[in-house]
Coordinates of C-alpha atoms and ligand atoms in Angstrom, one line a residue:
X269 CA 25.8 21.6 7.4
X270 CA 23.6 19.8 9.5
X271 CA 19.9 19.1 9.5
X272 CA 17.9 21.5 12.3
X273 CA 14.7 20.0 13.1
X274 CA 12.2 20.8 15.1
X275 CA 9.7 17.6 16.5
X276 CA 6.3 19.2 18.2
X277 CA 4.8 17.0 20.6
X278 CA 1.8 18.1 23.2
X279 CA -0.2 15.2 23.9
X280 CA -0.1 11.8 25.1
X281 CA -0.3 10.4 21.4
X282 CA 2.2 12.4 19.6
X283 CA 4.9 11.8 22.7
X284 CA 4.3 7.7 22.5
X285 CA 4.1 8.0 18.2
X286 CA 7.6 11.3 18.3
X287 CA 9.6 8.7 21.1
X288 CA 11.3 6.8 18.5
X289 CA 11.7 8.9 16.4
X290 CA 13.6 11.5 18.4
X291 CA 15.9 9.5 19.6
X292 CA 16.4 8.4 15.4
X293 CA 17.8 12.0 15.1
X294 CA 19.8 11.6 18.1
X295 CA 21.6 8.4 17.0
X296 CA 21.7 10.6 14.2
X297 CA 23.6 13.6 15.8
X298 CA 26.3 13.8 12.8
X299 CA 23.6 14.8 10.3
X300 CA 21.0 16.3 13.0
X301 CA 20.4 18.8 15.6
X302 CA 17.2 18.4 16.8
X303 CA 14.8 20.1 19.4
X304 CA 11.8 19.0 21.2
X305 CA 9.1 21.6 21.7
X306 CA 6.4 20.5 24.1
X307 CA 3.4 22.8 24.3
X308 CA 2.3 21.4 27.2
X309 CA -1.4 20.9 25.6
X310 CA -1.4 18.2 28.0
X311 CA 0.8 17.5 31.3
X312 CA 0.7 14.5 33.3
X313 CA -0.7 12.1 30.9
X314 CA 2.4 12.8 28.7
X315 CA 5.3 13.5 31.2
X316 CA 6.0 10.1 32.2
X317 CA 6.3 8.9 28.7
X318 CA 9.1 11.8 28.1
X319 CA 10.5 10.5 31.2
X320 CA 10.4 6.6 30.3
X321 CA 12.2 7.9 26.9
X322 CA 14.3 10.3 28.8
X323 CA 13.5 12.5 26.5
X324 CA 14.2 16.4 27.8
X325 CA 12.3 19.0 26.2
X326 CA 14.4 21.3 24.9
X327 CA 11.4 23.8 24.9
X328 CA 8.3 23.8 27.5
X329 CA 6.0 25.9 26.6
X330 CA 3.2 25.3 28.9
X331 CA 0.0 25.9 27.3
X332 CA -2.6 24.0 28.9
X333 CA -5.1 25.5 31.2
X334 CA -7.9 24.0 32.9
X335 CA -11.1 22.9 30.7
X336 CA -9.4 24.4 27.7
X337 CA -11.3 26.0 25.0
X338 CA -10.2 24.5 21.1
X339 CA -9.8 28.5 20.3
X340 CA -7.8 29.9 23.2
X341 CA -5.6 26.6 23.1
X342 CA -4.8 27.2 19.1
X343 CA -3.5 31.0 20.1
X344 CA -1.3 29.7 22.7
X345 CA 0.4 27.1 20.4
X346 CA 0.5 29.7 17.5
X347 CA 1.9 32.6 19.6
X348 CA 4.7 30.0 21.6
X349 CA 6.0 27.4 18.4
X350 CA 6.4 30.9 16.6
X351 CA 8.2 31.9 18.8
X352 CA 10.8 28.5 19.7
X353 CA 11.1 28.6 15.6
X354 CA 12.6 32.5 15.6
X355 CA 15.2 30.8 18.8
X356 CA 16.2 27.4 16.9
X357 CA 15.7 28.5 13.5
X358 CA 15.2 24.7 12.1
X359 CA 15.2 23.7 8.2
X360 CA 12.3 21.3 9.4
X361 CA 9.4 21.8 11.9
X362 CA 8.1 17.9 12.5
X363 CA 4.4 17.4 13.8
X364 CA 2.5 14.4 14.3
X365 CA -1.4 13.4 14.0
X366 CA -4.7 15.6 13.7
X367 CA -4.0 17.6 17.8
X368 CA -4.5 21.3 18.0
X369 CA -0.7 21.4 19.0
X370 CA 0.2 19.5 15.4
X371 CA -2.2 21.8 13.2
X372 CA -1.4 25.0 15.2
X373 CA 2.2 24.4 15.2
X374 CA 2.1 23.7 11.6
X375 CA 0.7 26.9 10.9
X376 CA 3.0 28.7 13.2
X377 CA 5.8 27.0 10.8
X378 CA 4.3 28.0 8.0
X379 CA 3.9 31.7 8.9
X380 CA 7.7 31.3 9.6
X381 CA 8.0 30.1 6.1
X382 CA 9.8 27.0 7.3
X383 CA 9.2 23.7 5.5
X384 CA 6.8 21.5 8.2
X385 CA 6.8 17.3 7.9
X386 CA 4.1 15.6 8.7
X387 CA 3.8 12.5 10.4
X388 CA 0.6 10.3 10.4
X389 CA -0.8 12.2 7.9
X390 CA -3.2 11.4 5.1
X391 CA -5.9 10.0 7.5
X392 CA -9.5 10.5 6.7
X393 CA -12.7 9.9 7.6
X394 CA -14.4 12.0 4.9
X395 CA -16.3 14.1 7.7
X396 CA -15.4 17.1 9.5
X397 CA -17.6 17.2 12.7
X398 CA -16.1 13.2 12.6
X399 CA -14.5 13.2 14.9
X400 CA -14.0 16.9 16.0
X401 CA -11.4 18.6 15.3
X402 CA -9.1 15.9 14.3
X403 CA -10.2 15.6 10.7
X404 CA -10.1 19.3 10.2
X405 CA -7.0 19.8 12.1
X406 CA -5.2 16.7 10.3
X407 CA -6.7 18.1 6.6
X408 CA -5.2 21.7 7.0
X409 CA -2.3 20.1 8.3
X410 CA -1.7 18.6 4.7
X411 CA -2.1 22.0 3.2
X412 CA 0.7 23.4 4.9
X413 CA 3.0 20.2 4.4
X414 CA 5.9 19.9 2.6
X415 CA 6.7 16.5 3.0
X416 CA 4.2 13.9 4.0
X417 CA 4.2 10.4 6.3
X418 CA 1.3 8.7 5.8
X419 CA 1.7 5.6 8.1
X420 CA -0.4 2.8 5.7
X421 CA -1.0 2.8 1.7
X422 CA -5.1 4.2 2.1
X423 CA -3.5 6.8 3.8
X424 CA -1.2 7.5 1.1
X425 CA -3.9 7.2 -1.5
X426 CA -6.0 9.8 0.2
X427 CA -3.6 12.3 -0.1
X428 CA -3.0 11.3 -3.8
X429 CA -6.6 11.7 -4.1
X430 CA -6.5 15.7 -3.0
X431 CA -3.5 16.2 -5.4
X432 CA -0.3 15.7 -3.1
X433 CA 2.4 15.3 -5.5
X434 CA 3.4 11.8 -5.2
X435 CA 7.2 12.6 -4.7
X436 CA 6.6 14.3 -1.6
X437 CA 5.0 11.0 0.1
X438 CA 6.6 8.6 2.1
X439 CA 4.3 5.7 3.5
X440 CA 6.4 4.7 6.9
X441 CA 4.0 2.8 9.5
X442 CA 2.7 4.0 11.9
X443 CA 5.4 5.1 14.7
X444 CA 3.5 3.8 17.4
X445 CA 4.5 0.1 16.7
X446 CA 8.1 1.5 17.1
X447 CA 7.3 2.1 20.5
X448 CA 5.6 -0.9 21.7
X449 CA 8.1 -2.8 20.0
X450 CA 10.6 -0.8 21.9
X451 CA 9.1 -2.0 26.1
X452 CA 10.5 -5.4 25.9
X453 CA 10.3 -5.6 29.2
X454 CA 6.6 -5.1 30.4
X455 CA 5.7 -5.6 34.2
X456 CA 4.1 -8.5 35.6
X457 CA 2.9 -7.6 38.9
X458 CA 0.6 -4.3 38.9
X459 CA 1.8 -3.2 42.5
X460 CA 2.2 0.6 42.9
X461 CA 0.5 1.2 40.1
X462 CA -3.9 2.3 39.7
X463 CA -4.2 -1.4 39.2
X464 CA -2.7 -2.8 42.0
X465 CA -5.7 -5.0 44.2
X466 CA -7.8 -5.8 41.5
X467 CA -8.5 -9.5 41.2
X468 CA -7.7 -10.6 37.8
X469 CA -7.5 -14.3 38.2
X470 CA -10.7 -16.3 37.0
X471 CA -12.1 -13.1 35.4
X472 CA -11.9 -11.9 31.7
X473 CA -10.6 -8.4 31.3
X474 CA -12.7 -5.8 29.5
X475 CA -10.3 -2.9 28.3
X476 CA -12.1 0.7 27.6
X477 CA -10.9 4.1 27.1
X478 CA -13.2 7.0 25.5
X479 CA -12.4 10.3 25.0
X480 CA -13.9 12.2 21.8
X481 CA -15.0 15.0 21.9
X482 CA -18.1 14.0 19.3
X483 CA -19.0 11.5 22.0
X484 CA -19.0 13.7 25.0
X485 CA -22.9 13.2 26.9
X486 CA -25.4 11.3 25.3
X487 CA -23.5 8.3 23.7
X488 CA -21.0 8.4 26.7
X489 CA -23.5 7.8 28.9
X490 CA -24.8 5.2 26.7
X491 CA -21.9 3.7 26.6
X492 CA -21.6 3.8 30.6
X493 CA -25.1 2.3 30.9
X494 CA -24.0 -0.8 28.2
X495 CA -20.9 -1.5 30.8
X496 CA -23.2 -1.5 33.4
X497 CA -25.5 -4.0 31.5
X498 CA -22.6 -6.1 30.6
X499 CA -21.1 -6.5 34.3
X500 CA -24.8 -7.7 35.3
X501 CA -24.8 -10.1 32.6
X502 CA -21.4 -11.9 32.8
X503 CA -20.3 -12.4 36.3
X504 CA -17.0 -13.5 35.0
X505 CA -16.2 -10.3 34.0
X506 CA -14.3 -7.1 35.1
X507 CA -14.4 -3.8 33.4
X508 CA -11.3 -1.5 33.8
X509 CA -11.4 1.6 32.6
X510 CA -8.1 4.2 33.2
X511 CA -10.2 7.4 32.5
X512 CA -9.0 10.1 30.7
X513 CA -8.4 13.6 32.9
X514 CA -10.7 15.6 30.7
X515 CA -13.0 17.2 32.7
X516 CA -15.9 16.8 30.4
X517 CA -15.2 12.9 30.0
X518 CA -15.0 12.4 34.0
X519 CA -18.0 14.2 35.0
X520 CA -20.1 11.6 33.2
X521 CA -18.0 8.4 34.2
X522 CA -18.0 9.5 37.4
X523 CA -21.3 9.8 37.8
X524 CA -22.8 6.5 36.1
X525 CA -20.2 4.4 37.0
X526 CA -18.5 5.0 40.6
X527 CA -18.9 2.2 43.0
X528 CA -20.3 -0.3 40.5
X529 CA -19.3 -3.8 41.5
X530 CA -16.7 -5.2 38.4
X531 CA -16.0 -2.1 37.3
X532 CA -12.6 0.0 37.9
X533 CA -12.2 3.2 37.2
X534 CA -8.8 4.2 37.5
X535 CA -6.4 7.2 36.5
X536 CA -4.3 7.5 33.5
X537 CA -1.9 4.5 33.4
X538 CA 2.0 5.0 32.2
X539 CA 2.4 3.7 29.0
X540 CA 4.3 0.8 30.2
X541 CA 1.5 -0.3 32.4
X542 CA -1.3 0.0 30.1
X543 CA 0.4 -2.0 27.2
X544 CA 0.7 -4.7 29.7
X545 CA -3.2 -4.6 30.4
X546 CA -3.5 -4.4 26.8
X547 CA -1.3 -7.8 26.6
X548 CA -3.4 -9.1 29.6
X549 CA -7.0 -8.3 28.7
X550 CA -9.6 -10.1 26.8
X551 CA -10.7 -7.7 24.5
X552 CA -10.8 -3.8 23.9
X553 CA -13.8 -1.1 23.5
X554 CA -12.5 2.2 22.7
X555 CA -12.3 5.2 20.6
X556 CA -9.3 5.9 21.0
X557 CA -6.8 6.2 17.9
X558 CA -3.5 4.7 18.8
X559 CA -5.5 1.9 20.9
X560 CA -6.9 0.8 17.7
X561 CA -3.6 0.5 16.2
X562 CA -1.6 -1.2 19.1
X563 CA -4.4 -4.0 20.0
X564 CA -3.2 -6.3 16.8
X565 CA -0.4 -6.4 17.9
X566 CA -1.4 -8.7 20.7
X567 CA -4.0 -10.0 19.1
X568 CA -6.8 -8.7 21.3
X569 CA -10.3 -7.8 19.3
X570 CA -11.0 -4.0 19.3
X571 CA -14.7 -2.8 19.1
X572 CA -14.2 0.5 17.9
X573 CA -16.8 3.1 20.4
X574 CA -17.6 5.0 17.1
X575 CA -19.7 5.3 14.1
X576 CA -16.6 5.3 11.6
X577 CA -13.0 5.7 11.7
X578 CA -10.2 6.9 10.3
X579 CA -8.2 3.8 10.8
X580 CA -10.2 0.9 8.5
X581 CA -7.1 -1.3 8.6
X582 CA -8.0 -3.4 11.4
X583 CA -11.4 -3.8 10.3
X584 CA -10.5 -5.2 6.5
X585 CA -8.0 -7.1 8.5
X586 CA -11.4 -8.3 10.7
X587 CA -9.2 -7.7 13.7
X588 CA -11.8 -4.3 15.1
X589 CA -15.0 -3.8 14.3
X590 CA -16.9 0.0 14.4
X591 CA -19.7 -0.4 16.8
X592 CA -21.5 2.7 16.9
X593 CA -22.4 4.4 20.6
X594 CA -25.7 2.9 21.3
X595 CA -26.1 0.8 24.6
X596 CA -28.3 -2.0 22.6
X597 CA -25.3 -2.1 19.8
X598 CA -22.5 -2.7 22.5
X599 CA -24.1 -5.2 24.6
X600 CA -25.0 -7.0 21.5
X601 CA -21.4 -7.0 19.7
X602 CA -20.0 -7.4 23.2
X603 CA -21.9 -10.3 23.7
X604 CA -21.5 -12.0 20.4
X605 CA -17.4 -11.9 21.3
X606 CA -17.9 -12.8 25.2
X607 CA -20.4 -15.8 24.5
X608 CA -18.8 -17.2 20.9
X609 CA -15.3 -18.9 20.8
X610 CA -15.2 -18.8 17.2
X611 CA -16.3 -15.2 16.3
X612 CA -13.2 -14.5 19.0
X613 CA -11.0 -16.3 17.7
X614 CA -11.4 -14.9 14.4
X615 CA -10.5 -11.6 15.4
X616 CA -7.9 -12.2 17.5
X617 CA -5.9 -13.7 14.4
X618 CA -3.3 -12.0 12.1
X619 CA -1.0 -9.2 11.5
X620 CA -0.7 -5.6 12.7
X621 CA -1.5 -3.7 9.4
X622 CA -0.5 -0.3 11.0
X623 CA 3.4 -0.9 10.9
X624 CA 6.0 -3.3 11.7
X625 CA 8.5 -1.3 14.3
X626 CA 10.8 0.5 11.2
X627 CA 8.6 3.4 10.9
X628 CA 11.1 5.8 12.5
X629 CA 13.8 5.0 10.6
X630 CA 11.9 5.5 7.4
X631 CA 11.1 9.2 9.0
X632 CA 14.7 9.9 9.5
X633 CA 16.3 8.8 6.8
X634 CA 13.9 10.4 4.2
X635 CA 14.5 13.7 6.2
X636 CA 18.1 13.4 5.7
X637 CA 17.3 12.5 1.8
X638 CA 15.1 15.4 1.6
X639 CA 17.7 18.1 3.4
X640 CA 20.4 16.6 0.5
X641 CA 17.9 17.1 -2.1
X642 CA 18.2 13.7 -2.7
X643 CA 15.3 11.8 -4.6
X644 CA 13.4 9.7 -4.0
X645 CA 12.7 10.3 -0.9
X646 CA 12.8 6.8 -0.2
X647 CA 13.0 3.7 -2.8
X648 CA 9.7 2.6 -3.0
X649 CA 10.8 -0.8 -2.0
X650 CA 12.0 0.6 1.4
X651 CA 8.4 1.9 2.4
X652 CA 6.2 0.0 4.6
X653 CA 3.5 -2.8 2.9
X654 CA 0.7 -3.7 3.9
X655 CA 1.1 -7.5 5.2
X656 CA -1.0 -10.4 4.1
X657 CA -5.0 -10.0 5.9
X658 CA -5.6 -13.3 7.9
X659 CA -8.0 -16.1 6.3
X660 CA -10.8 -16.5 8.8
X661 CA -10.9 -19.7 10.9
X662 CA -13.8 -20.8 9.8
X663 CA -13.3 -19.3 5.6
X664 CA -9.8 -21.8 6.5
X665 CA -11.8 -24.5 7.7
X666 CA -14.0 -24.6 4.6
X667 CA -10.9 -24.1 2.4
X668 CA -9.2 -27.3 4.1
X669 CA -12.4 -29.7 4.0
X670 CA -13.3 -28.0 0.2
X671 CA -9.3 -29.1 -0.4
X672 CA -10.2 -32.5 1.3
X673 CA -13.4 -33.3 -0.6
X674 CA -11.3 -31.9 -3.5
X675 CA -8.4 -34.7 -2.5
X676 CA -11.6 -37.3 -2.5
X677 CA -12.9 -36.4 -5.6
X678 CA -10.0 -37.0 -6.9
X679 CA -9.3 -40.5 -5.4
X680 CA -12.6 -41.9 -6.8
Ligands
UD1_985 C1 -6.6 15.9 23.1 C2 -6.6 16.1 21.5 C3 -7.2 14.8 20.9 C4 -6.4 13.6 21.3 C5 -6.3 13.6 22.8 C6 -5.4 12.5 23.3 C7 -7.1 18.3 20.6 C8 -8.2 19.3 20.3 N1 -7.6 17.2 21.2 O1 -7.9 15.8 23.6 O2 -7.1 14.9 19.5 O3 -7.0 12.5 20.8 O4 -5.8 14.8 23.4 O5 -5.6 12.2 24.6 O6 -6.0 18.5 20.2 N2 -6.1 17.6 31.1 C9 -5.4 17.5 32.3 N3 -4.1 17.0 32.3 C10 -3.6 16.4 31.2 C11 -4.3 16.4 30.0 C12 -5.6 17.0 30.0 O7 -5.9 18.0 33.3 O8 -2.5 15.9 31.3 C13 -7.5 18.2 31.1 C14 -7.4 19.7 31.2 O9 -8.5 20.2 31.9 C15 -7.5 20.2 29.7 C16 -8.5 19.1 29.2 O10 -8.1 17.9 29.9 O11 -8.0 21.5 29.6 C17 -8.6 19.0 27.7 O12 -7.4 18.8 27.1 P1 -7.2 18.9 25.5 O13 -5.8 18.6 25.2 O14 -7.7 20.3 25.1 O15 -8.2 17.9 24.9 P2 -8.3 16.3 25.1 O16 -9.7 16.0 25.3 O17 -7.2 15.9 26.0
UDP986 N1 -2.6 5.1 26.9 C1 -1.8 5.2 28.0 N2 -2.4 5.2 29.2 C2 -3.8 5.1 29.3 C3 -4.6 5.1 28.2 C4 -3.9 5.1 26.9 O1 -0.6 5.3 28.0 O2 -4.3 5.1 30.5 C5 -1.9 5.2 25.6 C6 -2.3 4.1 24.6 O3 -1.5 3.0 24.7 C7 -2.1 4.8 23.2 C8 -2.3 6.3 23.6 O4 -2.2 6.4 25.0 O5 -0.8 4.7 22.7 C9 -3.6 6.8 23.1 O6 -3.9 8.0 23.6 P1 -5.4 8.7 23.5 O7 -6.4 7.6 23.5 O8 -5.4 9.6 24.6 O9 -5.3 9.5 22.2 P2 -5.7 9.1 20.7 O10 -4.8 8.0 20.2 O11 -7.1 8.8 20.6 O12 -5.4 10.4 19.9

């Protein structure tokens, strides 16, 4: 009998993190029958990704409305993925990350009394309003979990930590490195697309997105006000910013930032098109989750627009670094990586600790495992490891001339 799953997606996120994996179960069709339920939480910042993936919802449920509340969304999603699970009937409902559509559509599953997996999972920041909802919606997301990917091994550990039972985790990486891994071929020229006309050669790039909801007016305009400082600062520098379509975000970018010289506001970009600014740019301010998780992989420097974050990796790895909302605090960390060779270079070295492109697979086949009552769920030795954190530049330096004076020493 085969394998009926279910894979949620709403947002932007969970289609780019769900691509891969999808089409796993379809190179899987012998085992799996699969359907894609998009709630429509969001519409055109996702569609083109579907489209990219040709992937076809096989359900469309269409939930978003205009300057949505958290509430009315959560009713939508419950009352919709109930019922596309009383049509397809799955053994599995499959949800990804801390969105209202992944913690509503868990508990529509669970009301169903079918079994949900949970992609992403295990990420905390240890504080509910931090960032809002996403903790809360990913922590009662593990509740009603039967089987568990957390993407790295602190993720893993948390969920350990509020009693999991260690057989039902699987520690994949993060799916989003499948992904970028996947556009091999990313455009060189930016014509037809929000970028097209901006002059890029002789300037660094400055990459931000924002989007919290924790953030929304004061800090965001703080953070507007630290752009503007920065432009003024460093004439060799252009700002582009693809803003995100909530309303709440635009109204303030809009307003401090329109018509200031170096800095470009632009739409959403495709995916395809923002992972070749990411490739392009100099560095990276954002809030933004999967940001934080792609930018090692081209070895740009993330400072993180918040005041912690779920994601740590990057920042043991010295790759990102939290930076708080204030205007004084950007400009200054900014700064230290515009004007200092060295402190740039040291975080633009090393590995991507968030996955290495086989997360997908470890998804699938632990599924399959899991609907044959198989165990493990996957040899322990299959799951995704941490690689080895990058020696500083200048902690390498000191080790080489320490190993010279050593090598001296020993001479005399
Ligand atoms: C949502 C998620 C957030 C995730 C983010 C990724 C929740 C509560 N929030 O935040 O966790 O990090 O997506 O981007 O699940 N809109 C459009 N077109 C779109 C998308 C959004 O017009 O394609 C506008 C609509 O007015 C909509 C509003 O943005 O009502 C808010 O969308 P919503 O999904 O509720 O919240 P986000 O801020 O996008
Ligand atoms: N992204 C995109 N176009 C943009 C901005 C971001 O395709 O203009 C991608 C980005 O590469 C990342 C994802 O969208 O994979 C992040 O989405 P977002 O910041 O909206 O959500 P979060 O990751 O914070 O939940």
């Amino acid at each position: 009998m085969k394998c009926r799953v279910i894979a949620v997606l709403g947002t932007r996120p969970e289609a780019i993190k769900l691509a891969l994996v999808i089409h796993e179960f379809r190179r899987r069709s012998e085992e799996f029958e699969t359907a894609v339920v998009h709630t429509g939480q969001h519409r055109t910042m996702l569609d083109h990704v579907l489209q990219y993936f040709k992937i076809k919802p096989d359900f469309d449920l269409d939930v978003m409305r205009p300057n949505q509340t958290l509430n009315s969304l959560t009713g939508r999603v419950l009352d919709t993925v109930e019922n596309a699970c009383h049509r397809f009937e799955p053994n599995l409902v499959l949800v990804q990350g801390d969105t209202t559509t992944a913690f509503a559509s868990a508990l529509a599953a669970y009301y169903c009394k079918i079994p949900v997996g949970h992609i992403e999972a295990g990420l905390r920041s240890h504080d509910i309003y931090n960032p809002f909802p996403e903790e809360a919606n990913r922590r009662l997301a593990a509740v009603l979990t039967e089987i568990h990917f957390p993407p790295t091994v602190l993720a893993h550990d948390n969920l350990l930590a509020e009693g999991v039972p260690a057989d039902k985790i699987v520690i994949t990486g993060n799916t989003v490195i499948d992904t970028l891994r996947a556009l091999s071929q990313l455009p060189h020229s930016w014509d037809n697309t929000p970028l097209a006309g901006i002059p890029t050669e002789n300037y660094r790039l400055v990459l931000v997105t924002s989007h919290r909801r924790e953030s929304w007016g004061k800090d965001q305009e703080n953070m507007c006000l630290a752009l503007k400082d920065l432009v003024s600062q460093h004439p060799d520098i252009r700002v582009i910013y693809p803003v995100h379509m909530n309303p709440n975000v635009r109204s303030t970018v809009n307003a401090l930032l329109r018509n200031t010289d170096r800095i470009h506001l632009t739409e959403p970009l495709d995916y395809i098109t923002f992972v070749s600014l990411l490739r392009r740019c100099f560095l990276v301010l954002t809030d933004s989750g999967g940001v934080q998780e792609e930018a090692p992989t081209f070895g740009k420097p993330v400072l993180v627009l918040r005041n912690l974050t779920e994601r740590p990796e990057a920042s043991q790895f010295g790759m990102a670094k939290i930076i708080g909302m204030s205007r004084e605090g950007i400009v200054k960390e900014t700064n230290r990586l515009l004007n200092d060779e060295d402190a740039y270079q040291d975080m633009s070295e090393g590995s991507n600790p968030y996955g290495d492109g086989h997360g997908s697979q470890r998804i699938v086949e632990a599924i399959s495992r899991w609907h044959q009552k198989k165990t493990p769920l996957l040899a322990p030795d299959q799951q995704f490891k941490l690689p080895a954190r990058p020696i500083p530049r200048r902690r390498k330096s000191d080790l080489s001339e320490r190993a010279g004076n050593a090598a001296a020493a020993g001479k005399e």
